[in-house]
XYZ file of N, CA, C and O in Angstrom:
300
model
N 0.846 -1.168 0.000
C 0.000 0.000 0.000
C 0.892 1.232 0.000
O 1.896 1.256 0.711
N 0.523 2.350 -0.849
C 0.737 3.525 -0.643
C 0.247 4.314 -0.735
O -0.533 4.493 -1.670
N 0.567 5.547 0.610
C -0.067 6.585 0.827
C 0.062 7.574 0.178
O 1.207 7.268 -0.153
N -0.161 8.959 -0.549
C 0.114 10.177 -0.740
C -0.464 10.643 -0.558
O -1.657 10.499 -0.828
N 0.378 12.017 0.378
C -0.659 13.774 0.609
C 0.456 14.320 -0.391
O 1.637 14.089 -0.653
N -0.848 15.406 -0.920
C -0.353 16.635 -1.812
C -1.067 17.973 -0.856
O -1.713 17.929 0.191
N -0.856 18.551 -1.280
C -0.730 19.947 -0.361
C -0.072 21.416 -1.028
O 1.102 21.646 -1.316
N -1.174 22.234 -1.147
C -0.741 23.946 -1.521
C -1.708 24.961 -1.498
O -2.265 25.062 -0.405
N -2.097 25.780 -2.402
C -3.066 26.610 -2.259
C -4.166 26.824 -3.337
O -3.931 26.959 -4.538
N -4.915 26.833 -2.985
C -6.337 26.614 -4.215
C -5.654 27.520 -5.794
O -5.061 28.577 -6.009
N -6.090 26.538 -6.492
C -5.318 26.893 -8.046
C -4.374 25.987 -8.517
O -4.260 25.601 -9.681
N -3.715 25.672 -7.571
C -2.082 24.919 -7.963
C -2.585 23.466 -8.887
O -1.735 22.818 -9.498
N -3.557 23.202 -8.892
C -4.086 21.531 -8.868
C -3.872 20.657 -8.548
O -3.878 19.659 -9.269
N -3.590 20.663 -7.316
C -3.190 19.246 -6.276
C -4.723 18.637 -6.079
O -4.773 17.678 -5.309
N -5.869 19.022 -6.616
C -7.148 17.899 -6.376
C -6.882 17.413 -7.311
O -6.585 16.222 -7.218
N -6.835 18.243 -9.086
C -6.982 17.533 -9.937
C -5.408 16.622 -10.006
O -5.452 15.830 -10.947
N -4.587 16.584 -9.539
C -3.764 15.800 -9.788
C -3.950 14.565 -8.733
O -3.637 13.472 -9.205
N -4.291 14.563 -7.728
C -4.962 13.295 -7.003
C -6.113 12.640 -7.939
O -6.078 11.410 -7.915
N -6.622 12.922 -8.352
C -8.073 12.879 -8.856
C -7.431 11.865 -10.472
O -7.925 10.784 -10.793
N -6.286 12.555 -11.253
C -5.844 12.054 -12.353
C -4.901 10.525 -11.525
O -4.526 9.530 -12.145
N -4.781 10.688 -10.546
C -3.398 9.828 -9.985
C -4.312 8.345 -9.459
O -4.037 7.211 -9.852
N -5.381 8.673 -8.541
C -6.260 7.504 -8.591
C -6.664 7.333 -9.743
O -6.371 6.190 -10.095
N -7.422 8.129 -10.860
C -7.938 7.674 -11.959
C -6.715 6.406 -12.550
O -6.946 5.204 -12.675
N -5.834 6.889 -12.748
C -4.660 5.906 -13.639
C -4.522 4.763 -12.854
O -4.549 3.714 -13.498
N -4.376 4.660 -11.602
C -4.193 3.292 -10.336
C -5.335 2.596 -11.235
O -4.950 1.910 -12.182
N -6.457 2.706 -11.041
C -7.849 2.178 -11.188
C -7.544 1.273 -12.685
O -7.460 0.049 -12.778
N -7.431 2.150 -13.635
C -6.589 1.919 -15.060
C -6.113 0.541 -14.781
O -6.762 -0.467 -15.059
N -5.004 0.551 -14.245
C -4.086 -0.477 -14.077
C -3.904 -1.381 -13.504
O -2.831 -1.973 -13.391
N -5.620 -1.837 -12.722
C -6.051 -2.529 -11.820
C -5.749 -2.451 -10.403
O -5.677 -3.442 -9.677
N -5.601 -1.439 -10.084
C -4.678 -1.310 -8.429
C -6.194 -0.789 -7.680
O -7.220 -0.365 -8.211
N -5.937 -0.962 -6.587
C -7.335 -0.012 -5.667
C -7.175 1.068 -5.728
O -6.235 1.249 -6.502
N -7.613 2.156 -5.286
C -7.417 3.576 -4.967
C -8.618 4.528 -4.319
O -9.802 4.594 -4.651
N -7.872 5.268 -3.240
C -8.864 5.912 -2.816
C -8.442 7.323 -2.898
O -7.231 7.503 -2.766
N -9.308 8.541 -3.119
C -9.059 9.635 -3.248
C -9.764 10.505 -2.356
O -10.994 10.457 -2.341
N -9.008 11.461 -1.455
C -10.356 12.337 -0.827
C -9.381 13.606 -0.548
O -8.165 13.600 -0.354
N -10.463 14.903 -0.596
C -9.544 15.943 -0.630
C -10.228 17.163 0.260
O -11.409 17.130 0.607
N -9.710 17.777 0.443
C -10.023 19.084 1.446
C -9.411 20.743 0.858
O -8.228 21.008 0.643
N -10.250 21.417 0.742
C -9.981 22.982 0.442
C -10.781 24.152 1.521
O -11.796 23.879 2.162
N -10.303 25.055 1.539
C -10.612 26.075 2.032
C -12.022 26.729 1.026
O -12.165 26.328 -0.129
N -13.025 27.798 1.667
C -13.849 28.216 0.905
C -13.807 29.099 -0.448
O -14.760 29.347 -1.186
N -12.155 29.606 -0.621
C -11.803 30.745 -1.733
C -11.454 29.729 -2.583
O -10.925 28.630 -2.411
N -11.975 30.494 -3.800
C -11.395 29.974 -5.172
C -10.026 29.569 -5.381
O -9.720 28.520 -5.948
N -9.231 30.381 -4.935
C -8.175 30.765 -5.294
C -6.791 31.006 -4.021
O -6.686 32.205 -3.760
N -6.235 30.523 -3.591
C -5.031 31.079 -2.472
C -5.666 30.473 -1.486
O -5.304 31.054 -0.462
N -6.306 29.749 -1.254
C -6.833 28.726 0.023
C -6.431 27.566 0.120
O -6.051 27.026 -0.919
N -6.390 26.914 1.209
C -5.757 25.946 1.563
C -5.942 25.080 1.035
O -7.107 25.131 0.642
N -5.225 23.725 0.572
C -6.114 22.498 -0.593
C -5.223 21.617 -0.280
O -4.004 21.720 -0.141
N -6.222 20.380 -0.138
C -4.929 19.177 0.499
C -5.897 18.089 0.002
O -7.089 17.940 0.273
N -4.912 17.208 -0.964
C -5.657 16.023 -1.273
C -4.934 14.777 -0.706
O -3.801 14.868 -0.232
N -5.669 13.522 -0.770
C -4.956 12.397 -0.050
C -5.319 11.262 -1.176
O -6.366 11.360 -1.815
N -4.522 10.319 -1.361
C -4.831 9.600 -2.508
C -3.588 7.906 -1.628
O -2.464 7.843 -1.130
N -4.654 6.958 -1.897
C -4.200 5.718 -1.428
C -3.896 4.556 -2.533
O -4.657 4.614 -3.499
N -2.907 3.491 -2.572
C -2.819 2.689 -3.810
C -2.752 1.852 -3.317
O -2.196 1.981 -2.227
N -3.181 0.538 -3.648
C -2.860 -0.698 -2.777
C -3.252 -1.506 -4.165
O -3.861 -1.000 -5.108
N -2.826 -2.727 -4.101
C -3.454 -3.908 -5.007
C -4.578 -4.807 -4.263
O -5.307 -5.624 -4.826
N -4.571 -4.520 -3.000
C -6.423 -5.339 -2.707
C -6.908 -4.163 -1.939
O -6.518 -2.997 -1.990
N -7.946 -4.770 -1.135
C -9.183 -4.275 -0.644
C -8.393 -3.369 0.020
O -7.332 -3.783 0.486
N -8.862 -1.587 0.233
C -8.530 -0.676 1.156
C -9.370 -0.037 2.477
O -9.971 1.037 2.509
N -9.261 -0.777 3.277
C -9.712 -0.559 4.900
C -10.111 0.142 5.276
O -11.250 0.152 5.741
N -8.966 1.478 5.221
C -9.311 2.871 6.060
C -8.538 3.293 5.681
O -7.334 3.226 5.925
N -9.725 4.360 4.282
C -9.431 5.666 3.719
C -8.855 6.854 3.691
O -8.940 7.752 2.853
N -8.060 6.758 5.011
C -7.563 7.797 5.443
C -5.886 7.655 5.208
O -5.239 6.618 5.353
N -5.459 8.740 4.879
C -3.775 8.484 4.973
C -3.107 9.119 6.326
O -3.310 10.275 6.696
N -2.182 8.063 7.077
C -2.017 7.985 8.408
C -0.644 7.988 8.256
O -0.172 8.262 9.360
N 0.099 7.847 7.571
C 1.790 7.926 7.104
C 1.889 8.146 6.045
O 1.658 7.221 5.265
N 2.286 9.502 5.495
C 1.953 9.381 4.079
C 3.700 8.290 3.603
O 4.244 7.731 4.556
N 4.263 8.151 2.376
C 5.331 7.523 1.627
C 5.486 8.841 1.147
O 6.574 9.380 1.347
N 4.611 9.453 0.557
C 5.255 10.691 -0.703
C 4.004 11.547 -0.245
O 2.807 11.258 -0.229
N 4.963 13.174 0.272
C 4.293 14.167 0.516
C 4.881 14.974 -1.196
O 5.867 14.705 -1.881
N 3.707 16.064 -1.417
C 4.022 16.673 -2.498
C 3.843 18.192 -1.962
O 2.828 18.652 -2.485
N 4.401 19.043 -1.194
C 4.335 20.494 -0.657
C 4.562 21.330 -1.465
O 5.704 21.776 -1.570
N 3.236 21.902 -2.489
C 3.452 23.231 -3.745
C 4.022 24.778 -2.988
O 4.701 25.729 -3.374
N 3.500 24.495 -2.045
C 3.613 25.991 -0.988
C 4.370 25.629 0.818
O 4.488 24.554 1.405
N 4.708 26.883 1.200
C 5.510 26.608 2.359
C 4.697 26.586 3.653
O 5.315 26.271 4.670
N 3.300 26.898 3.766
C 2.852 26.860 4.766
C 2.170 25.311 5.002
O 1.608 25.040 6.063
């Protein structure tokens, strides 16, 4: 199993790149789970997606260690 958080500020596309990153797992027969979090602004708000890969059944959706953080921004 692997975990990834991405993380920056609304705009950068860290959903849509979780979002493309499970899509392709799925592709290639792997599990995947995707779930993401933003702030209410369009734009310069907080945005953090979490995206899981495993080849069987995935438990709990949540990422608890990520393997690969992706930090667009410093806060």
């Amino acid at each position: 199993m692997q975990q990834i958080r991405l993380s920056g500020s609304g705009g950068q596309g860290v959903i849509t790149a979780a979002i493309i990153l499970a899509e392709a797992a799925v592709m290639e027969g792997k599990e995947a789970v995707q779930s993401q979090s933003y702030g209410p602004e369009a734009r310069g708000g907080a945005s953090k997606a979490e995206v899981i890969l495993a080849e069987s059944f995935i438990y709990h959706p949540k990422v608890t260690t990520p393997d690969i953080v992706l930090a667009m921004t410093q806060q």
